[in-house]
Short mmCIF file of C-alpha atoms and ligand atoms in Angstrom, two decimals:
data_model
loop_
_atom_site.label_atom_id
_atom_site.label_comp_id
_atom_site.label_asym_id
_atom_site.label_seq_id
_atom_site.Cartn_x
_atom_site.Cartn_y
_atom_site.Cartn_z
CA MET A 1 3.85 96.58 -60.11
CA LYS A 2 4.04 100.17 -59.03
CA LEU A 3 1.30 101.10 -61.48
CA THR A 4 -0.98 98.33 -60.27
CA GLY A 5 -0.40 99.53 -56.74
CA SER A 6 -1.53 103.04 -57.47
CA LEU A 7 -4.46 101.69 -59.48
CA ASP A 8 -5.49 99.73 -56.40
CA ILE A 9 -5.39 102.91 -54.40
CA LEU A 10 -7.40 104.73 -57.02
CA ILE A 11 -10.06 102.01 -57.00
CA LEU A 12 -10.09 102.06 -53.23
CA LEU A 13 -10.49 105.82 -53.31
CA ALA A 14 -13.32 105.53 -55.77
CA ILE A 15 -15.07 103.09 -53.44
CA LEU A 16 -14.50 105.34 -50.45
CA VAL A 17 -15.85 108.31 -52.33
CA SER A 18 -18.89 106.42 -53.56
CA ILE A 19 -19.88 105.22 -50.07
CA PRO A 20 -21.07 108.58 -48.74
CA SER A 21 -23.18 109.18 -51.83
CA LEU A 22 -24.73 105.72 -51.42
CA ILE A 23 -25.63 106.56 -47.83
CA THR A 24 -27.14 109.85 -48.93
CA ALA A 25 -29.44 108.10 -51.37
CA ASN A 26 -30.62 105.80 -48.60
CA SER A 27 -30.90 108.24 -45.74
CA ALA A 28 -33.47 110.68 -44.47
CA VAL A 29 -34.15 113.37 -47.07
CA VAL A 30 -33.27 116.90 -46.06
CA VAL A 31 -36.50 118.83 -46.50
CA THR A 32 -36.34 122.56 -47.15
CA LYS A 33 -38.88 125.16 -48.16
CA GLU A 34 -37.54 124.83 -51.72
CA ASN A 35 -38.11 121.09 -52.17
CA PHE A 36 -41.01 120.62 -49.75
CA GLN A 37 -43.87 121.12 -52.20
CA GLU A 38 -42.50 118.64 -54.69
CA ILE A 39 -41.86 115.98 -52.04
CA LEU A 40 -45.33 116.57 -50.65
CA ASN A 41 -47.05 116.24 -54.02
CA SER A 42 -45.22 113.16 -55.19
CA ASN A 43 -45.41 110.77 -52.23
CA GLU A 44 -48.09 108.56 -50.74
CA LEU A 45 -46.60 108.78 -47.25
CA LEU A 46 -44.20 111.20 -45.58
CA LEU A 47 -42.80 110.91 -42.09
CA LEU A 48 -41.11 114.20 -41.25
CA SER A 49 -38.86 114.73 -38.25
CA PHE A 50 -38.83 118.37 -37.11
CA TYR A 51 -35.66 118.76 -35.08
CA THR A 52 -32.96 121.14 -33.98
CA ASP A 53 -29.26 120.39 -33.62
CA TRP A 54 -29.16 121.53 -29.99
CA CYS A 55 -32.10 119.44 -28.78
CA ARG A 56 -30.89 116.40 -26.86
CA PHE A 57 -33.82 114.19 -27.94
CA SER A 58 -33.28 115.17 -31.58
CA GLN A 59 -29.65 114.13 -31.26
CA ILE A 60 -30.65 110.74 -29.85
CA LEU A 61 -33.22 110.26 -32.62
CA GLU A 62 -30.88 111.24 -35.48
CA PRO A 63 -28.96 107.95 -36.08
CA ILE A 64 -32.08 105.85 -35.42
CA PHE A 65 -34.11 107.85 -37.90
CA GLU A 66 -31.32 107.61 -40.50
CA GLU A 67 -31.15 103.84 -40.13
CA ALA A 68 -34.93 103.57 -40.33
CA ALA A 69 -34.88 105.68 -43.51
CA ALA A 70 -32.35 103.30 -45.07
CA LYS A 71 -34.40 100.22 -44.11
CA VAL A 72 -37.61 101.79 -45.39
CA HIS A 73 -35.89 102.72 -48.63
CA GLN A 74 -34.75 99.10 -49.03
CA LYS A 75 -38.26 97.75 -48.46
CA PHE A 76 -40.09 100.34 -50.55
CA PRO A 77 -37.67 101.51 -53.23
CA GLU A 78 -40.38 102.47 -55.75
CA PRO A 79 -40.49 106.25 -56.12
CA GLY A 80 -43.63 107.94 -54.85
CA ARG A 81 -44.46 105.56 -52.02
CA VAL A 82 -42.73 106.79 -48.88
CA ILE A 83 -40.07 109.23 -47.72
CA LEU A 84 -38.58 109.76 -44.28
CA GLY A 85 -37.50 113.37 -44.21
CA LYS A 86 -35.98 115.77 -41.71
CA VAL A 87 -36.53 119.47 -41.19
CA ASN A 88 -34.00 121.55 -39.28
CA CYS A 89 -36.29 123.98 -37.47
CA ASP A 90 -33.57 126.55 -36.80
CA VAL A 91 -33.04 126.88 -40.56
CA GLU A 92 -36.55 126.19 -41.85
CA GLU A 93 -38.60 128.56 -39.73
CA LEU A 94 -41.31 128.83 -42.36
CA LEU A 95 -41.93 125.07 -42.41
CA SER A 96 -41.70 124.88 -38.65
CA ASP A 97 -44.37 127.58 -38.33
CA GLN A 98 -46.54 126.03 -41.01
CA PHE A 99 -46.61 122.76 -39.03
CA ASP A 100 -47.03 124.59 -35.72
CA ILE A 101 -44.06 122.85 -34.12
CA LEU A 102 -43.96 123.36 -30.34
CA LYS A 103 -41.71 120.51 -29.31
CA TYR A 104 -38.61 118.79 -30.65
CA PRO A 105 -38.45 116.33 -32.19
CA THR A 106 -41.97 116.30 -33.60
CA LEU A 107 -42.69 113.53 -36.11
CA LYS A 108 -45.46 114.51 -38.48
CA ILE A 109 -47.38 112.06 -40.66
CA ILE A 110 -48.53 113.20 -44.09
CA ARG A 111 -50.64 110.95 -46.27
CA ASN A 112 -51.42 111.64 -49.93
CA GLY A 113 -50.12 115.19 -49.74
CA LEU A 114 -52.58 116.15 -47.05
CA ILE A 115 -51.15 118.12 -44.14
CA SER A 116 -52.97 117.28 -40.92
CA ASN A 117 -51.95 117.49 -37.29
CA GLN A 118 -51.33 113.78 -36.99
CA GLU A 119 -48.11 112.83 -35.29
CA TYR A 120 -46.11 109.68 -34.89
CA ARG A 121 -45.98 109.07 -31.16
CA GLY A 122 -44.85 105.47 -31.06
CA GLN A 123 -41.54 104.10 -29.95
CA ARG A 124 -38.51 105.76 -31.50
CA SER A 125 -36.73 102.61 -32.65
CA VAL A 126 -35.74 101.44 -36.13
CA GLU A 127 -38.12 98.45 -35.90
CA ALA A 128 -41.05 100.58 -34.73
CA PHE A 129 -40.56 103.11 -37.55
CA VAL A 130 -40.36 100.36 -40.18
CA GLN A 131 -43.44 98.62 -38.77
CA PHE A 132 -45.31 101.89 -38.77
CA VAL A 133 -44.51 102.49 -42.45
CA GLU A 134 -45.48 98.91 -43.38
CA LYS A 135 -48.83 99.29 -41.64
CA GLU A 136 -49.46 102.68 -43.22
CA LEU A 137 -48.72 101.38 -46.71
CA SER A 138 -50.85 98.26 -46.35
CA ASP A 139 -54.34 98.34 -47.87
CA PRO A 140 -56.68 100.12 -45.43
CA ILE A 141 -59.74 98.46 -46.98
CA LYS A 142 -60.68 94.85 -46.35
CA GLU A 143 -62.33 93.11 -49.28
CA PHE A 144 -65.15 90.65 -48.60
CA HIS A 145 -65.72 87.79 -51.04
CA ARG A 146 -68.98 86.41 -49.66
CA ILE A 147 -72.00 88.23 -48.26
CA ASP A 148 -71.84 86.31 -44.97
CA GLU A 149 -68.32 87.72 -44.42
CA LEU A 150 -69.99 91.10 -44.47
CA THR A 151 -72.89 90.20 -42.20
CA ASN A 152 -70.52 88.61 -39.69
CA ALA A 153 -67.93 91.41 -39.77
CA GLU A 154 -67.13 93.02 -36.41
CA VAL A 155 -68.61 96.50 -36.58
CA GLY A 156 -66.54 97.88 -33.70
CA ASP A 157 -67.20 101.58 -33.25
CA GLY A 158 -68.46 101.73 -36.83
CA MET A 159 -67.64 100.70 -40.37
CA VAL A 160 -67.89 102.05 -43.87
CA ILE A 161 -68.87 99.54 -46.57
CA GLY A 162 -68.34 100.09 -50.27
CA TYR A 163 -70.29 98.33 -53.01
CA PHE A 164 -68.28 98.90 -56.16
CA ALA A 165 -68.59 97.63 -59.73
CA SER A 166 -64.85 97.19 -60.06
CA LYS A 167 -61.52 98.02 -58.52
CA ASP A 168 -60.32 99.96 -61.55
CA HIS A 169 -62.35 103.04 -61.04
CA VAL A 170 -61.52 106.59 -60.06
CA GLU A 171 -64.26 106.44 -57.40
CA TYR A 172 -62.60 103.44 -55.77
CA ASP A 173 -59.23 105.22 -55.86
CA ASN A 174 -60.83 108.07 -53.99
CA TYR A 175 -62.37 105.73 -51.39
CA ARG A 176 -58.97 104.12 -50.88
CA ARG A 177 -57.25 107.47 -50.33
CA VAL A 178 -59.84 108.57 -47.79
CA ALA A 179 -59.66 105.21 -45.99
CA SER A 180 -55.90 105.45 -45.79
CA LEU A 181 -56.17 108.89 -44.19
CA LEU A 182 -58.78 107.84 -41.62
CA ARG A 183 -57.68 104.26 -41.09
CA ASP A 184 -57.42 104.69 -37.32
CA ASP A 185 -60.95 106.06 -36.92
CA CYS A 186 -63.04 103.47 -38.71
CA ARG A 187 -63.16 100.05 -40.35
CA PHE A 188 -63.38 99.98 -44.13
CA LEU A 189 -64.78 97.18 -46.26
CA VAL A 190 -65.48 96.67 -49.92
CA GLY A 191 -67.19 94.16 -52.22
CA PHE A 192 -66.87 94.16 -56.00
CA GLY A 193 -68.74 93.04 -59.08
CA ASP A 194 -71.55 90.50 -59.17
CA LEU A 195 -71.28 89.91 -55.44
CA THR A 196 -72.71 93.35 -54.68
CA LYS A 197 -74.78 93.81 -57.84
CA ASN A 198 -78.07 93.63 -55.94
CA LEU A 199 -76.88 96.10 -53.33
CA ARG A 200 -76.34 99.05 -55.65
CA PRO A 201 -78.32 100.75 -58.40
CA PRO A 202 -77.19 99.76 -61.91
CA GLY A 203 -74.02 101.56 -62.96
CA LYS A 204 -73.52 103.18 -59.56
CA ASN A 205 -71.15 102.66 -56.66
CA VAL A 206 -72.44 102.99 -53.12
CA LEU A 207 -70.89 103.80 -49.73
CA ILE A 208 -72.77 103.22 -46.50
CA PHE A 209 -71.94 103.58 -42.83
CA ARG A 210 -73.06 101.22 -40.09
CA GLY A 211 -72.67 102.25 -36.46
CA ASP A 212 -72.16 100.09 -33.40
CA PRO A 213 -75.52 98.23 -33.18
CA SER A 214 -75.37 97.99 -29.38
CA ILE A 215 -75.57 101.75 -28.78
CA ARG A 216 -79.02 103.26 -28.49
CA ASN A 217 -79.81 106.87 -29.47
CA GLN A 218 -76.98 107.26 -31.94
CA LYS A 219 -76.82 110.25 -34.20
CA HIS A 220 -75.73 108.07 -37.13
CA PRO A 221 -76.62 104.39 -36.71
CA TYR A 222 -76.85 104.09 -40.50
CA ALA A 223 -76.00 106.55 -43.25
CA GLU A 224 -75.52 106.51 -46.98
CA TYR A 225 -73.08 108.81 -48.71
CA SER A 226 -74.90 111.04 -51.16
CA GLY A 227 -72.04 113.38 -52.05
CA ASN A 228 -69.53 113.48 -54.86
CA MET A 229 -67.81 110.07 -55.09
CA THR A 230 -64.65 111.48 -56.64
CA SER A 231 -64.21 114.40 -54.26
CA PHE A 232 -61.53 113.59 -51.72
CA LYS A 233 -62.45 116.53 -49.52
CA GLU A 234 -66.16 115.85 -49.44
CA LEU A 235 -65.83 112.13 -48.78
CA THR A 236 -63.23 112.75 -46.06
CA ALA A 237 -65.59 115.16 -44.31
CA TRP A 238 -68.42 112.62 -44.45
CA VAL A 239 -66.38 109.68 -43.13
CA ASP A 240 -64.93 111.90 -40.42
CA LYS A 241 -68.42 112.96 -39.35
CA VAL A 242 -70.03 109.51 -39.23
CA CYS A 243 -67.03 107.62 -37.84
CA LEU A 244 -65.78 109.86 -35.08
CA ALA A 245 -66.83 108.02 -31.93
CA MET A 246 -68.21 110.13 -29.07
CA VAL A 247 -66.60 107.80 -26.58
CA ARG A 248 -63.10 106.51 -27.17
CA GLU A 249 -60.79 104.15 -25.33
CA VAL A 250 -57.71 105.73 -23.80
CA THR A 251 -54.49 103.69 -23.80
CA PHE A 252 -50.86 104.51 -23.19
CA ASN A 253 -50.44 104.72 -26.96
CA ASN A 254 -53.01 107.42 -27.62
CA ALA A 255 -53.05 109.27 -24.27
CA GLU A 256 -50.49 111.85 -25.37
CA GLU A 257 -52.42 112.64 -28.55
CA LEU A 258 -55.74 112.83 -26.69
CA SER A 259 -54.23 115.14 -24.08
CA GLU A 260 -52.94 117.46 -26.80
CA GLU A 261 -56.53 117.98 -27.96
CA GLY A 262 -56.62 120.13 -24.82
CA LEU A 263 -60.07 119.11 -23.53
CA PRO A 264 -60.66 117.77 -20.02
CA PHE A 265 -61.17 113.99 -19.86
CA VAL A 266 -64.43 112.52 -18.62
CA LEU A 267 -63.28 109.00 -17.82
CA LEU A 268 -65.06 105.78 -17.13
CA PHE A 269 -62.75 103.38 -15.30
CA TYR A 270 -63.99 99.84 -15.88
CA ASN A 271 -62.96 96.33 -14.98
CA LYS A 272 -62.18 94.14 -18.00
CA LYS A 273 -64.14 91.31 -16.37
CA ASP A 274 -67.38 93.30 -16.75
CA LEU A 275 -67.75 95.39 -19.87
CA SER A 276 -71.43 96.27 -19.42
CA PRO A 277 -70.65 99.67 -17.78
CA ILE A 278 -68.99 100.74 -21.06
CA GLN A 279 -72.27 100.16 -22.85
CA GLU A 280 -74.21 102.00 -20.14
CA PHE A 281 -71.79 104.92 -20.29
CA LYS A 282 -72.03 105.13 -24.09
CA ASN A 283 -75.81 104.92 -24.03
CA ALA A 284 -76.08 107.64 -21.40
CA ILE A 285 -73.78 109.96 -23.32
CA HIS A 286 -75.51 109.42 -26.64
CA ALA A 287 -78.89 110.00 -25.00
CA GLN A 288 -78.05 113.01 -22.83
CA LEU A 289 -74.82 114.60 -23.99
CA GLU A 290 -74.69 114.18 -27.75
CA ASN A 291 -74.02 117.92 -28.16
CA GLU A 292 -71.29 118.19 -25.52
CA THR A 293 -68.05 119.36 -27.14
CA ARG A 294 -66.11 120.80 -24.19
CA VAL A 295 -64.73 117.47 -22.98
CA ASN A 296 -63.37 114.16 -24.26
CA PHE A 297 -65.39 111.13 -23.22
CA LEU A 298 -63.08 108.20 -22.62
CA THR A 299 -63.11 104.69 -21.27
CA ALA A 300 -60.09 103.42 -19.36
CA ASP A 301 -59.15 99.89 -18.38
CA GLY A 302 -58.77 100.13 -14.58
CA GLU A 303 -55.98 97.56 -14.62
CA LEU A 304 -53.95 99.66 -17.05
CA PHE A 305 -54.72 102.95 -15.28
CA LYS A 306 -54.54 101.74 -11.68
CA HIS A 307 -52.29 104.62 -10.81
CA PRO A 308 -54.89 107.41 -11.19
CA LEU A 309 -57.42 105.08 -9.58
CA PHE A 310 -55.36 104.56 -6.43
CA HIS A 311 -54.62 108.26 -6.45
CA LEU A 312 -58.38 108.82 -6.08
CA GLY A 313 -58.35 106.45 -3.13
CA LYS A 314 -60.06 103.72 -5.14
CA SER A 315 -59.24 100.18 -6.21
CA MET A 316 -60.40 97.64 -8.80
CA ASP A 317 -63.18 96.63 -6.38
CA ASP A 318 -64.75 100.09 -6.65
CA LEU A 319 -65.25 99.92 -10.42
CA PRO A 320 -67.00 101.14 -12.42
CA LEU A 321 -66.44 104.76 -11.56
CA ILE A 322 -66.35 108.06 -13.39
CA ALA A 323 -63.95 110.95 -12.90
CA ILE A 324 -63.06 114.18 -14.64
CA ASP A 325 -59.40 114.98 -15.17
CA SER A 326 -58.95 118.64 -16.07
CA PHE A 327 -55.12 118.32 -16.24
CA VAL A 328 -55.08 120.34 -13.02
CA HIS A 329 -57.36 118.30 -10.78
CA MET A 330 -59.23 115.02 -10.81
CA TYR A 331 -62.83 115.05 -9.60
CA LEU A 332 -64.65 111.86 -8.72
CA PHE A 333 -68.27 111.51 -9.85
CA PRO A 334 -70.10 110.43 -6.69
CA GLU A 335 -72.37 107.61 -7.91
CA PHE A 336 -71.91 105.70 -11.17
CA LYS A 337 -75.59 104.67 -11.31
CA ASP A 338 -76.60 108.35 -11.41
CA ILE A 339 -75.48 108.56 -15.06
CA HIS A 340 -78.96 107.27 -15.91
CA ARG A 341 -80.63 110.18 -14.12
CA PRO A 342 -80.96 112.81 -16.86
CA GLY A 343 -78.95 115.94 -16.16
CA VAL A 344 -76.76 114.62 -13.33
CA LEU A 345 -73.63 113.91 -15.37
CA LYS A 346 -74.25 117.10 -17.35
CA LYS A 347 -74.35 119.12 -14.14
CA PHE A 348 -71.11 117.48 -12.99
CA ILE A 349 -69.46 118.63 -16.23
CA ASP A 350 -71.05 122.09 -16.01
CA ASP A 351 -69.70 122.41 -12.46
CA LEU A 352 -66.18 121.95 -13.77
CA PHE A 353 -66.54 124.86 -16.18
CA SER A 354 -68.37 127.14 -13.75
CA GLY A 355 -65.60 126.58 -11.17
CA THR A 356 -68.07 125.08 -8.67
CA HIS A 357 -65.97 121.94 -8.18
CA HIS A 358 -62.94 124.00 -7.44
CA TYR A 359 -64.82 126.32 -5.09
CA ASN A 360 -66.39 123.44 -3.16
CA PHE A 361 -63.00 121.80 -2.91
CA HIS A 362 -61.53 124.82 -1.13
CA LEU A 363 -64.63 125.22 0.99
CA ALA A 364 -64.20 121.63 2.16
CA LEU A 365 -60.50 122.19 2.85
CA ASP A 366 -61.26 125.24 4.97
CA ALA A 367 -63.98 123.38 6.86
CA GLN A 368 -61.55 120.56 7.52
CA GLU A 369 -58.99 122.96 8.89
CA LYS A 370 -61.55 124.46 11.27
CA SER A 371 -62.56 120.83 11.99
CA GLU A 372 -66.22 121.71 11.73
CA SER A 373 -68.32 120.73 8.78
CA THR A 374 -70.33 123.69 7.59
CA ILE A 375 -71.43 121.91 4.46
CA ASP A 376 -74.83 120.38 3.98
CA PRO A 377 -74.18 116.62 3.53
CA ALA A 378 -76.23 116.70 0.32
CA GLU A 379 -73.70 119.19 -1.05
CA ILE A 380 -70.59 117.24 -0.15
CA PRO A 381 -68.13 118.02 -2.89
CA PRO A 382 -66.64 115.19 -4.91
CA VAL A 383 -63.29 113.69 -4.00
CA VAL A 384 -60.60 115.89 -5.53
CA ARG A 385 -56.99 115.05 -6.23
CA GLU A 386 -54.24 116.52 -8.31
CA SER A 387 -54.41 115.53 -11.99
CA LYS A 388 -52.73 112.26 -12.89
CA PHE A 389 -53.35 112.43 -16.61
CA LYS A 390 -51.22 115.53 -16.99
CA GLU A 391 -48.31 113.12 -16.65
CA LEU A 392 -49.34 111.66 -20.00
CA MET A 393 -49.04 114.98 -21.81
CA PRO A 394 -45.99 115.48 -24.05
CA SER A 395 -43.23 114.96 -21.56
CA LYS A 396 -40.03 116.88 -20.99
CA HIS A 397 -38.41 113.46 -20.74
CA ARG A 398 -39.17 112.87 -24.41
CA TYR A 399 -39.30 116.31 -26.02
CA THR A 400 -37.71 119.71 -25.78
CA LEU A 401 -40.81 121.84 -25.27
CA VAL A 402 -40.78 125.21 -26.97
CA ASN A 403 -41.97 128.24 -25.05
CA ARG A 404 -44.98 129.59 -26.94
CA THR A 405 -44.33 133.17 -25.95
CA ARG A 406 -41.06 133.10 -27.94
CA ASP A 407 -42.92 133.69 -31.20
CA GLU A 408 -45.05 136.50 -29.88
CA LEU A 409 -42.19 138.87 -29.14
C1 NAG B 501 -66.77 115.94 -58.05
O1 NAG B 501 -65.47 116.21 -57.51
C2 NAG B 501 -64.46 116.24 -58.48
C3 NAG B 501 -63.13 116.37 -57.72
O2 NAG B 501 -63.16 117.37 -56.76
C4 NAG B 501 -64.71 117.38 -59.44
O3 NAG B 501 -63.69 117.43 -60.43
C5 NAG B 501 -66.07 117.19 -60.09
O4 NAG B 501 -66.38 118.29 -60.92
C6 NAG B 501 -67.15 117.02 -59.06
N1 NAG B 501 -68.42 116.66 -59.71
C7 NAG B 501 -69.55 117.29 -59.47
C8 NAG B 501 -70.76 116.77 -60.16
O5 NAG B 501 -69.63 118.23 -58.68
C1 NAG B 502 -78.59 118.42 -29.67
O1 NAG B 502 -78.82 119.46 -30.61
C2 NAG B 502 -79.85 119.19 -31.54
C3 NAG B 502 -79.88 120.31 -32.57
O2 NAG B 502 -79.80 121.56 -31.94
C4 NAG B 502 -81.17 118.99 -30.82
O3 NAG B 502 -82.20 118.70 -31.73
C5 NAG B 502 -81.03 117.85 -29.81
O4 NAG B 502 -82.22 117.70 -29.06
C6 NAG B 502 -79.85 118.11 -28.87
N1 NAG B 502 -79.67 116.93 -28.02
C7 NAG B 502 -79.69 116.95 -26.70
C8 NAG B 502 -79.52 115.65 -26.00
O5 NAG B 502 -79.84 117.97 -26.06
C1 NAG B 503 -41.50 131.79 -21.58
O1 NAG B 503 -40.72 132.92 -21.92
C2 NAG B 503 -41.09 134.11 -21.24
C3 NAG B 503 -40.28 135.28 -21.79
O2 NAG B 503 -38.94 134.90 -22.01
C4 NAG B 503 -40.91 133.91 -19.74
O3 NAG B 503 -41.30 135.06 -19.04
C5 NAG B 503 -41.75 132.73 -19.27
O4 NAG B 503 -41.53 132.47 -17.90
C6 NAG B 503 -41.41 131.48 -20.10
N1 NAG B 503 -42.34 130.42 -19.74
C7 NAG B 503 -41.93 129.16 -19.52
C8 NAG B 503 -43.01 128.19 -19.21
O5 NAG B 503 -40.77 128.84 -19.61
#
């Protein structure tokens, strides 16, 4: 009796002891400079949380991230698929520097061992993390089984189409890896075997790009890849070049990422009921500003971004309209229809960089104060307001922002 009792306790103890080790196996992996390289090389997907113990947002994230790691581990137990890892930035300064961490917590996404500056910026909930991993691990390439599926496919901003002899080929593996890296920038399709036999030279696989057919004056309306089919680097560079749209849609999901690119926004606010201004805007930019790299050209649903619109003194009835947001000020482009007059939109952008907008703005303020207009009506400066889009930059309500100057001491 006594013996059994103590045996019970021993068994209970054994269970208690084994629980923590079970949790460890299922929780976020502690990533250090010692194990980093191996984890990097041996996993399809890594989601790394760069945190510090003293950061409030890191503390809130901690249990959520641990639970997400356990759920992800349950769903994808096969080794080599996915790891949720955490890096303590106070301890791992080398890793923190390597990833250029300027805010805590920063969640970095690494696919196929390739370090990029892509970040997870979605909701920080267990469900959202699990959904993100599921989407990332799903096949980025859509297979077509009939040619009319291909001809009827929505091109969107552009698509890459592969004609391959078979799935079991190192060249297809390479295409799949590149597509998984750039899955947010393009659509990817593939057709195999007899179906695409007439579309490729005998014994060869082919990759082509098709751009949005409704845009005139595109740099790359159609392109065929002529590089090395097994080179990950070369194919990535090609897809990146042909797929990167000059004009992108801004939403609440990508606004933070777009703002971190650091370039002023040139925004078209449109009304969802009439999408033709989007086409006009894209055509004008491809025709006149294809070499402009100082700004981000974006389209914004006026309903979604009513706040900045009202801030400019405008409403849905005034759409379409164009404005520049420099993250300091917003400048309203006077007349939408002038985008078709060559050079007008370009001058508006040039005026931002030369400081003319800013100068005119103060000139107008002074004139107003003296209540006498000294400005030629033809030179009336655009409506200026404080930036609204700066509110979409990484927020101190979501991150502990690190002071850059700290590292330069
Ligand atoms: C193509 O790229 C692969 C991988 O980078 C490399 O091993 C191979 O030598 C390259 N082939 C040619 C013809 O350059
Ligand atoms: C952009 O640059 C290329 C190459 O320098 C040039 O041929 C082209 O005309 C430029 N496009 C515009 C719209 O200025
Ligand atoms: C960053 O740190 C420096 C030196 O400690 C300080 O002078 C500066 O005001 C700080 N900047 C911000 C934005 O906190």
